[in-house]
XYZ file of C-alpha atoms in Angstrom:
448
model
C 15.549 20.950 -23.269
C 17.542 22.110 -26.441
C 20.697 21.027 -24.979
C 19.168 17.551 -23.800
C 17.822 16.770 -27.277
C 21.478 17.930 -29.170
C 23.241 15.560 -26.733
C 21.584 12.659 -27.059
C 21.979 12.952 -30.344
C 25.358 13.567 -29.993
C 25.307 10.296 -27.905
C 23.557 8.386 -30.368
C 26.169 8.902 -33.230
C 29.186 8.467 -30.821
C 27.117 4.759 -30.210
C 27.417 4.540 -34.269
C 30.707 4.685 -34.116
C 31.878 2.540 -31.820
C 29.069 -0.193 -32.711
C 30.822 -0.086 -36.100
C 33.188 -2.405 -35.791
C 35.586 0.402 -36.148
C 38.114 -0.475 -32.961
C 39.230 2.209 -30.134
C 38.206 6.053 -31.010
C 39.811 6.894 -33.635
C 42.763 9.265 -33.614
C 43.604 11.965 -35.722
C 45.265 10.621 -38.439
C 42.448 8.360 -38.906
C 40.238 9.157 -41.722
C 36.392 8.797 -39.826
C 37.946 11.282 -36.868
C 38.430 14.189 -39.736
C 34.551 12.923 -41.081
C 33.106 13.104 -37.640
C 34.488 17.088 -37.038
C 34.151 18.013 -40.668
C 30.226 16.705 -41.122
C 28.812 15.777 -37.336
C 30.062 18.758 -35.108
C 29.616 21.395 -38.356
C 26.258 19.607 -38.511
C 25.228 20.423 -35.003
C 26.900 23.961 -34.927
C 25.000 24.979 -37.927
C 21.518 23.402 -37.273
C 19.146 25.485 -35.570
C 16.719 24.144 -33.222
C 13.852 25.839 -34.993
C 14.994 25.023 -38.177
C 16.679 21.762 -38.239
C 14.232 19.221 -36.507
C 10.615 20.434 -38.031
C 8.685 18.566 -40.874
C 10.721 20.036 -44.582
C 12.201 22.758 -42.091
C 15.506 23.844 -44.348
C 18.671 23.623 -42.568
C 19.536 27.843 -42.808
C 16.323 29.953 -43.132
C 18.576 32.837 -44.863
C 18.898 30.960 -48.013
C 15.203 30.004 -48.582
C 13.377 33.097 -46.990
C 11.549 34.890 -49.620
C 12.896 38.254 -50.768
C 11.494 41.450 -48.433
C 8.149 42.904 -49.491
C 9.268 46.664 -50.209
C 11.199 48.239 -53.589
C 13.659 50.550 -53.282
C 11.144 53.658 -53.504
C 7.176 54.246 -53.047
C 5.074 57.233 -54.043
C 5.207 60.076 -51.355
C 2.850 59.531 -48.933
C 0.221 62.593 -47.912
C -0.252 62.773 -44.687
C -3.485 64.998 -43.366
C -4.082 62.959 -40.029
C -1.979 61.089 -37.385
C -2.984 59.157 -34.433
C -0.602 58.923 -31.983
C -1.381 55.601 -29.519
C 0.640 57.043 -26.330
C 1.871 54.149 -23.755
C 0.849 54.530 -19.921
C 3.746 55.210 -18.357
C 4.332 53.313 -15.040
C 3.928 56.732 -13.006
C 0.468 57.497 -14.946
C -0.582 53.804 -13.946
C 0.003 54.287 -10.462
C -1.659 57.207 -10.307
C -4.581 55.920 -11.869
C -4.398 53.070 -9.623
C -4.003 55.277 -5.887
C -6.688 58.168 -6.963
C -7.417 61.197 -4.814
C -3.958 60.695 -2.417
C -1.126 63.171 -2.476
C 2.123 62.839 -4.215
C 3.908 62.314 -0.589
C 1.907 59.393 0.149
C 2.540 57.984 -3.310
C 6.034 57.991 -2.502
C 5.385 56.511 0.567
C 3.265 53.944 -0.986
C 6.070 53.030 -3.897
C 8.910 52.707 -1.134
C 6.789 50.005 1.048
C 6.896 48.285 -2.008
C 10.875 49.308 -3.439
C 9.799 51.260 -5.967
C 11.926 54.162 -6.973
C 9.381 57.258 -6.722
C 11.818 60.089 -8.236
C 13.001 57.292 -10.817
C 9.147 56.961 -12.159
C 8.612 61.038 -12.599
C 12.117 61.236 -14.308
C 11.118 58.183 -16.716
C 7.648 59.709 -17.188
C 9.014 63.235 -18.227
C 11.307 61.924 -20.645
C 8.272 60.127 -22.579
C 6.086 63.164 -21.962
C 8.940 65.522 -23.517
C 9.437 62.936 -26.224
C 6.137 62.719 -27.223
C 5.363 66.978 -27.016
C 8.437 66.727 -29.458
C 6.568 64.375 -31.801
C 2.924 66.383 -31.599
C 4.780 69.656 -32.031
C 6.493 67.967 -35.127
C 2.687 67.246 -36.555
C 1.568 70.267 -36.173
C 4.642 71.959 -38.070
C 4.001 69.902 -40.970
C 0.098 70.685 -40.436
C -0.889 67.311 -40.090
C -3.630 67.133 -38.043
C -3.374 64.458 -35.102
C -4.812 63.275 -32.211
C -3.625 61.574 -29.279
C -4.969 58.519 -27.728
C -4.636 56.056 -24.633
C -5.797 52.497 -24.579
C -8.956 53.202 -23.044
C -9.585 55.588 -25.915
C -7.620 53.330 -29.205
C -10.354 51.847 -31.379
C -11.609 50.805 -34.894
C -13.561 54.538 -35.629
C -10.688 56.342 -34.290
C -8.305 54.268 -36.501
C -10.333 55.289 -39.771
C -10.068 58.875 -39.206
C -6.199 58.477 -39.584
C -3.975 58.134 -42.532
C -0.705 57.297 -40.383
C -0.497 55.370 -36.775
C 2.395 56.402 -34.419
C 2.669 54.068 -31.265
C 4.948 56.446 -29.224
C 5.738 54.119 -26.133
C 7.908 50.904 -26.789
C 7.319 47.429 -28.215
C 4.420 47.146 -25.543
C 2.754 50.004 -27.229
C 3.957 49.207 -30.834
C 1.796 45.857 -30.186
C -1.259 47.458 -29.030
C -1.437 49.556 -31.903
C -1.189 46.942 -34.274
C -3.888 44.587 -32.767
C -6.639 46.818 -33.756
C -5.791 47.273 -37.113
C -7.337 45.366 -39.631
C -7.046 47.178 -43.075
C -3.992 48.513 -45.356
C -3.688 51.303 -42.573
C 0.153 51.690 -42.412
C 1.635 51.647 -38.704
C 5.479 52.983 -37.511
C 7.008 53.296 -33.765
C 8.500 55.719 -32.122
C 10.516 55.160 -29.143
C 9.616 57.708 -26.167
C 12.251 55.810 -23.173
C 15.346 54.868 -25.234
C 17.427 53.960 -21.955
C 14.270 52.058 -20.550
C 13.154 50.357 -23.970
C 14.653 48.140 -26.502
C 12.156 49.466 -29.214
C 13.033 46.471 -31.364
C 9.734 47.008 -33.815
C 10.295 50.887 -33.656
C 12.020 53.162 -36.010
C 15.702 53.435 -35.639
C 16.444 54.774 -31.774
C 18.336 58.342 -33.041
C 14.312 59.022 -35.055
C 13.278 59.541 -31.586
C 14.753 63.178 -31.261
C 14.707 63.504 -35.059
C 10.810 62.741 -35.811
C 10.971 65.977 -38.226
C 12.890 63.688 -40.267
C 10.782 61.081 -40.352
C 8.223 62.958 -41.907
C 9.974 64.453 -44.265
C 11.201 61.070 -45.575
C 7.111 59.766 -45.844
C 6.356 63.133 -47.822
C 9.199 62.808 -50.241
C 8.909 58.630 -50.910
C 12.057 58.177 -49.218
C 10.868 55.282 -47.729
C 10.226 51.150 -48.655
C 7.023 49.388 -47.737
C 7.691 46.590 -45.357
C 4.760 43.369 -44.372
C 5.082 41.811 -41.679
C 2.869 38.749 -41.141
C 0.466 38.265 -38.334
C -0.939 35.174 -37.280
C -5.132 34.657 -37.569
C -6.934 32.169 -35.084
C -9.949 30.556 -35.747
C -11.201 28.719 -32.583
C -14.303 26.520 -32.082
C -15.527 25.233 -29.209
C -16.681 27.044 -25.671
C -14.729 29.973 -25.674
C -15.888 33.379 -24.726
C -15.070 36.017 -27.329
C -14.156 39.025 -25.473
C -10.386 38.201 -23.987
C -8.457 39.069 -20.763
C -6.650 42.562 -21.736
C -2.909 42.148 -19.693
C -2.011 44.905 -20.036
C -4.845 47.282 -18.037
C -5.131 44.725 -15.445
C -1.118 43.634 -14.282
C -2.492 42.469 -10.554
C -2.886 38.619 -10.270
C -5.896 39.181 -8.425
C -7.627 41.260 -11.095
C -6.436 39.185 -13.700
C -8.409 35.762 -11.678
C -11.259 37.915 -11.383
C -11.650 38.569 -14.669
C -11.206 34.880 -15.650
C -14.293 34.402 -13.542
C -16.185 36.912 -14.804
C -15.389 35.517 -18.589
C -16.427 32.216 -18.181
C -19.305 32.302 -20.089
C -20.354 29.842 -23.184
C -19.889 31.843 -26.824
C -22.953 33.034 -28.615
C -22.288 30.099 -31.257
C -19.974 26.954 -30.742
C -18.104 28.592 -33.836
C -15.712 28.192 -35.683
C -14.931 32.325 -34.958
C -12.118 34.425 -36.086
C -10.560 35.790 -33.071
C -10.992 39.703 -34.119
C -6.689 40.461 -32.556
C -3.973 39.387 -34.977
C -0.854 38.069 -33.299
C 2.350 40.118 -34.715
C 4.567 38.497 -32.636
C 3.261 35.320 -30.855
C 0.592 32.941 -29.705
C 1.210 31.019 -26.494
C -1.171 28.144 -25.547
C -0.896 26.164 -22.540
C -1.930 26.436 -18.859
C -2.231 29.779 -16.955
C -0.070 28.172 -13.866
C 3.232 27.804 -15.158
C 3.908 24.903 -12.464
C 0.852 22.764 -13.960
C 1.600 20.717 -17.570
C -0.369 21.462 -20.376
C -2.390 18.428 -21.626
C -3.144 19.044 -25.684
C -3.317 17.315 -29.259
C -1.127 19.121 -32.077
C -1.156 18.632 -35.757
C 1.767 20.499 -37.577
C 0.237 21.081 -41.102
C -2.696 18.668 -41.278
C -0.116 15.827 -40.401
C -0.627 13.560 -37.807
C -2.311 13.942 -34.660
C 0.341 14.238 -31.507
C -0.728 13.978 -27.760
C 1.579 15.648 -25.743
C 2.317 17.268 -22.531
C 4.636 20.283 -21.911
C 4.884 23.216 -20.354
C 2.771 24.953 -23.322
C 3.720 26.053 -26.761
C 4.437 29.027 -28.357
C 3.766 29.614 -32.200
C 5.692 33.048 -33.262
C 6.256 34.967 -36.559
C 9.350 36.363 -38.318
C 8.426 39.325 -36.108
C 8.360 37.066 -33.174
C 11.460 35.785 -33.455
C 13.653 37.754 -31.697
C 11.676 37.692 -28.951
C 10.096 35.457 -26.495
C 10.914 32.222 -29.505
C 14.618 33.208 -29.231
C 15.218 33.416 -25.644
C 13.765 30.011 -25.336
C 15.829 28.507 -27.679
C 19.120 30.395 -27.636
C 22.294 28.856 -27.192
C 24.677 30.113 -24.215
C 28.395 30.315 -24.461
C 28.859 27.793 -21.285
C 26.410 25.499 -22.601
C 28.518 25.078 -25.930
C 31.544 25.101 -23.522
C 30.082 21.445 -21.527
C 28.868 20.235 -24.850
C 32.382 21.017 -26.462
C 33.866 19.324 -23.509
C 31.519 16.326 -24.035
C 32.274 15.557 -27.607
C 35.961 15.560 -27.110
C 35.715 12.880 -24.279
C 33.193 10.677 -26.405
C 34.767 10.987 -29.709
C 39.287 12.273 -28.569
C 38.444 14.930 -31.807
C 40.925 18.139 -30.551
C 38.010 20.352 -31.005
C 39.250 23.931 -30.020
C 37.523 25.770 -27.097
C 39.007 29.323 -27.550
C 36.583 31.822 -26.350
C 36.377 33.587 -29.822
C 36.110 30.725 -31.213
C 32.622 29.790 -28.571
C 31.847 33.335 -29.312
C 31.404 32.844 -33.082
C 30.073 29.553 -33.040
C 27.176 31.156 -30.403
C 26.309 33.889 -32.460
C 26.164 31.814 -35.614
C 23.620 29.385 -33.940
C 21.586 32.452 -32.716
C 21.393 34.645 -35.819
C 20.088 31.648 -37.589
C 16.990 31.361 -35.177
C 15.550 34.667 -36.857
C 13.852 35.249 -39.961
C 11.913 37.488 -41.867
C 8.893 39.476 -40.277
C 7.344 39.014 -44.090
C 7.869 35.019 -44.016
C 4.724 33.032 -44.208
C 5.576 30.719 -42.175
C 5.707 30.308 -38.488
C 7.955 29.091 -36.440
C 6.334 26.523 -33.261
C 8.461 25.640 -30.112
C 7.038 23.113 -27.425
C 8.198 24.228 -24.039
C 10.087 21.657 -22.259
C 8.058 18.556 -23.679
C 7.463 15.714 -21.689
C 8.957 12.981 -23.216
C 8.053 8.843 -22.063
C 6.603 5.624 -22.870
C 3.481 7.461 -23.361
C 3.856 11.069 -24.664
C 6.414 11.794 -27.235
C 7.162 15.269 -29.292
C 8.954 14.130 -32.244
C 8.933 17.328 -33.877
C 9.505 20.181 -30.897
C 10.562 22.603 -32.738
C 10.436 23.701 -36.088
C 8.497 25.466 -39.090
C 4.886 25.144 -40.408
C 1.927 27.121 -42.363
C -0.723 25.822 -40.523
C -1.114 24.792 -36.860
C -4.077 22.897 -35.058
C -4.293 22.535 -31.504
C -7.063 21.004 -29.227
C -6.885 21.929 -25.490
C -6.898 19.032 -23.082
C -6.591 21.662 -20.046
C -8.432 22.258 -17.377
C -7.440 25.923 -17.037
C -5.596 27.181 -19.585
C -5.379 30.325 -21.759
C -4.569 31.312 -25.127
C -2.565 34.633 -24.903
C -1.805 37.048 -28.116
C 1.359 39.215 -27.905
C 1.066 38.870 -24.004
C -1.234 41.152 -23.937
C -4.953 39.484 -25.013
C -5.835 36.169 -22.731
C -8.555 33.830 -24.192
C -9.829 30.831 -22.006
C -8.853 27.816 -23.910
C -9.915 24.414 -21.946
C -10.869 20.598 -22.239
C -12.148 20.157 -26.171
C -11.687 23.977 -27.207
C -9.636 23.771 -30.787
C -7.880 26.368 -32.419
C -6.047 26.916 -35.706
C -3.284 28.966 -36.717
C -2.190 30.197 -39.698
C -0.574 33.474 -42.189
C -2.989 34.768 -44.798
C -1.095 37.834 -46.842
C -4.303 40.014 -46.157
C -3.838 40.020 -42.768
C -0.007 41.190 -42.411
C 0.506 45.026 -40.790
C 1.960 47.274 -43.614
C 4.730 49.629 -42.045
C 7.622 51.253 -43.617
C 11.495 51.281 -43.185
C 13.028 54.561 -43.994
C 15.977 55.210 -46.572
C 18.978 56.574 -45.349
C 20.979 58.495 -46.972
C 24.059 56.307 -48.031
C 21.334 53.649 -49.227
């Protein structure tokens, strides 16, 4: 849908031309030719779809992005207690999952269904040994810790700590940060580096080197970093206790417990949702085949009915995830649309591959921004676009999001991991508040 929008625009300026009275395509001595390459195509290649089609969305978001929240150096931090949130690993799961058989008929069991059994135990070891490297760390530095599952990670256990470790991947960094509501300060550690990106982590070579880690907190080596989280208020008929993804991964499971939630709120609200979204919000219908029905209002504007295939609302965090990989730009699709402009307009636009390369990158780096941004960044999902539904804005930055479900099953899902049922005249509202973003810390290297 990116491309589609970029070339009809592209279509409607090659119409301007040539419904300008200005003869055959120009050539390239002639003066509008050098124009159209100098101002339309550096337009297009430096316009991000975020960025460039939102209400007051500025055309780069590195020039207007708000310095970092951290100085160069903090007071030392004293460390008495960790809790260390540990990630079920996929072997752990299944085990849970097939209790009271042997390990031969686990095997057996993974194979009917072309899972590697040996493959699980090696990946399993490596975050076990990872994460008896990180406790035996602790206890060096006689800082008293304990470690936790899901099952076991909650608000009382969260106040006895001074420090949070999520020692998994960005799965696990996620969880941990959901249940935090307070100043308490949050870093990652990444247990599977050749099996995890480990984006919100701590750099990937802390992982063997955690000793260092906290001898940088002790010493103030170290810069306080916010990152924004996005709050939901929601009124209407929606049941306060969510769908938890990530204990239940089986579709069946995951209808059951749909069932079992449908049941009218206490109050008709409004209620803050008690989970924070670090990364992103996604409302729209739980069958991905079925179009989501829904009004939006992009900072108390106007009122927009529209149909799509949902919409996702992310933060700076966000955006290298799940809000990038929808609207990235792919070297062959600049290729066609390269193609396209020289057959519309005769410019002799180059199509080297380095050349693709750069402009690619260019387009992609500029759809991140700062985890400590205020704003959020919205993305409608392949809109449906007619004589009666529009989405003049898809894409683009606000402060404040409304959104009233027209749905007849839909969900609203935090970090793909916390589902709320969010149907026919349930409303929510999103927004950044600065006391709710998750203080972590970036490290200081040496050389810095």
């Amino acid at each position: 849908m990116v491309i589609t929008h970029r070339l009809q625009n592209l279509q409607r300026f090659c119409n301007r031309i040539k419904n300008n009275n200005l003869g055959q395509v120009p050539g390239p001595k002639n003066p509008v030719h050098s124009l159209f390459v100098r101002y339309s195509l550096a337009g297009f290649i430096k316009q991000s779809p975020l960025l460039g089609t939102g209400r007051d969305a500025p055309s780069r978001p590195s020039a207007n992005q708000p310095k970092r929240n951290y100085s160069n150096m903090v007071e030392p931090l004293k460390l008495k207690r960790a809790l260390v949130l540990s990630k079920i690993t996929r072997y752990e799961y299944e085990r849970m999952r097939h209790v009271g058989i042997s390990e031969a008929k686990l095997e057996e069991l993974l194979a009917e269904r072309g899972s590697n059994y040996n493959k699980l135990i090696q990946r399993n070891e490596i975050h076990q040994g990872n994460l008896k490297q990180l406790c035996a760390v602790l206890e060096k530095n006689e800082i008293h810790y304990r470690v936790v599952h899901r099952q076991e990670y909650n608000e009382e256990s969260i106040d006895w700590a001074d420090l949070v470790i999520s020692a998994g991947g960005d799965g696990t960094y996620l969880s941990a940060a959901s249940k935090i509501h307070d100043n308490k300060p949050l870093i990652g550690i990444n247990t599977d580096l050749h099996n995890s990106e480990g984006h919100l982590c701590l750099p990937n070579k802390y992982t063997a080197n955690f000793n260092d880690v906290i001898l940088k907190i002790q010493q103030g080596k170290f810069r306080w970093k916010l990152r924004q989280r996005i709050r939901v208020t929601v009124e209407g008929a929606i049941p306060l206790e969510p769908v938890d993804l990530q204990d239940q991964n089986h579709r069946e499971q995951h209808w059951k417990m749909r069932e079992n939630a449908k049941l009218p709120p206490s109050t008709p609200g409004p209620h803050v949702l008690p989970i924070k979204a670090l990364n992103e919000v996604f409302i729209g219908e739980t069958l991905s085949s079925v179009v989501s029905y829904y009004v939006l209002n992009i900072d108390d504007g106007p009122a927009e009915k529209q149909k799509s295939s949902g919409i996702t609302i992310c933060t700076g965090s966000g955006s290298t995830s799940w809000s990038f990989n929808t609207n990235k730009l792919s070297y062959q699709s600049l290729q066609e649309i390269l193609r396209i402009v020289k057959d519309e307009t005769g410019c002799n636009i180059p199509e080297c591959p380095k050349s693709v390369n750069r402009i690619v990158d260019r387009f992609n780096d500029s759809l991140v921004f700062d985890p400590s941004d205020v704003r959020m960044a919205y993305t409608v999902r392949d809109p449906v676009v007619n004589r009666i539904f529009a989405a003049d804005f898809p894409r683009g930055f606000a402060k404040k999001i409304t959104i009233r479900s027209r749905c007849f099953d839909a969900c609203l899902v935090l970090d793909s991991g916390h589902s709320y049922i969010f149907n026919d005249g349930c409303k929510a509202t999103l927004e950044t508040k600065e006391e709710d973003a998750l203080r972590t810390l970036e490290l200081i290297e040496d050389d810095d």
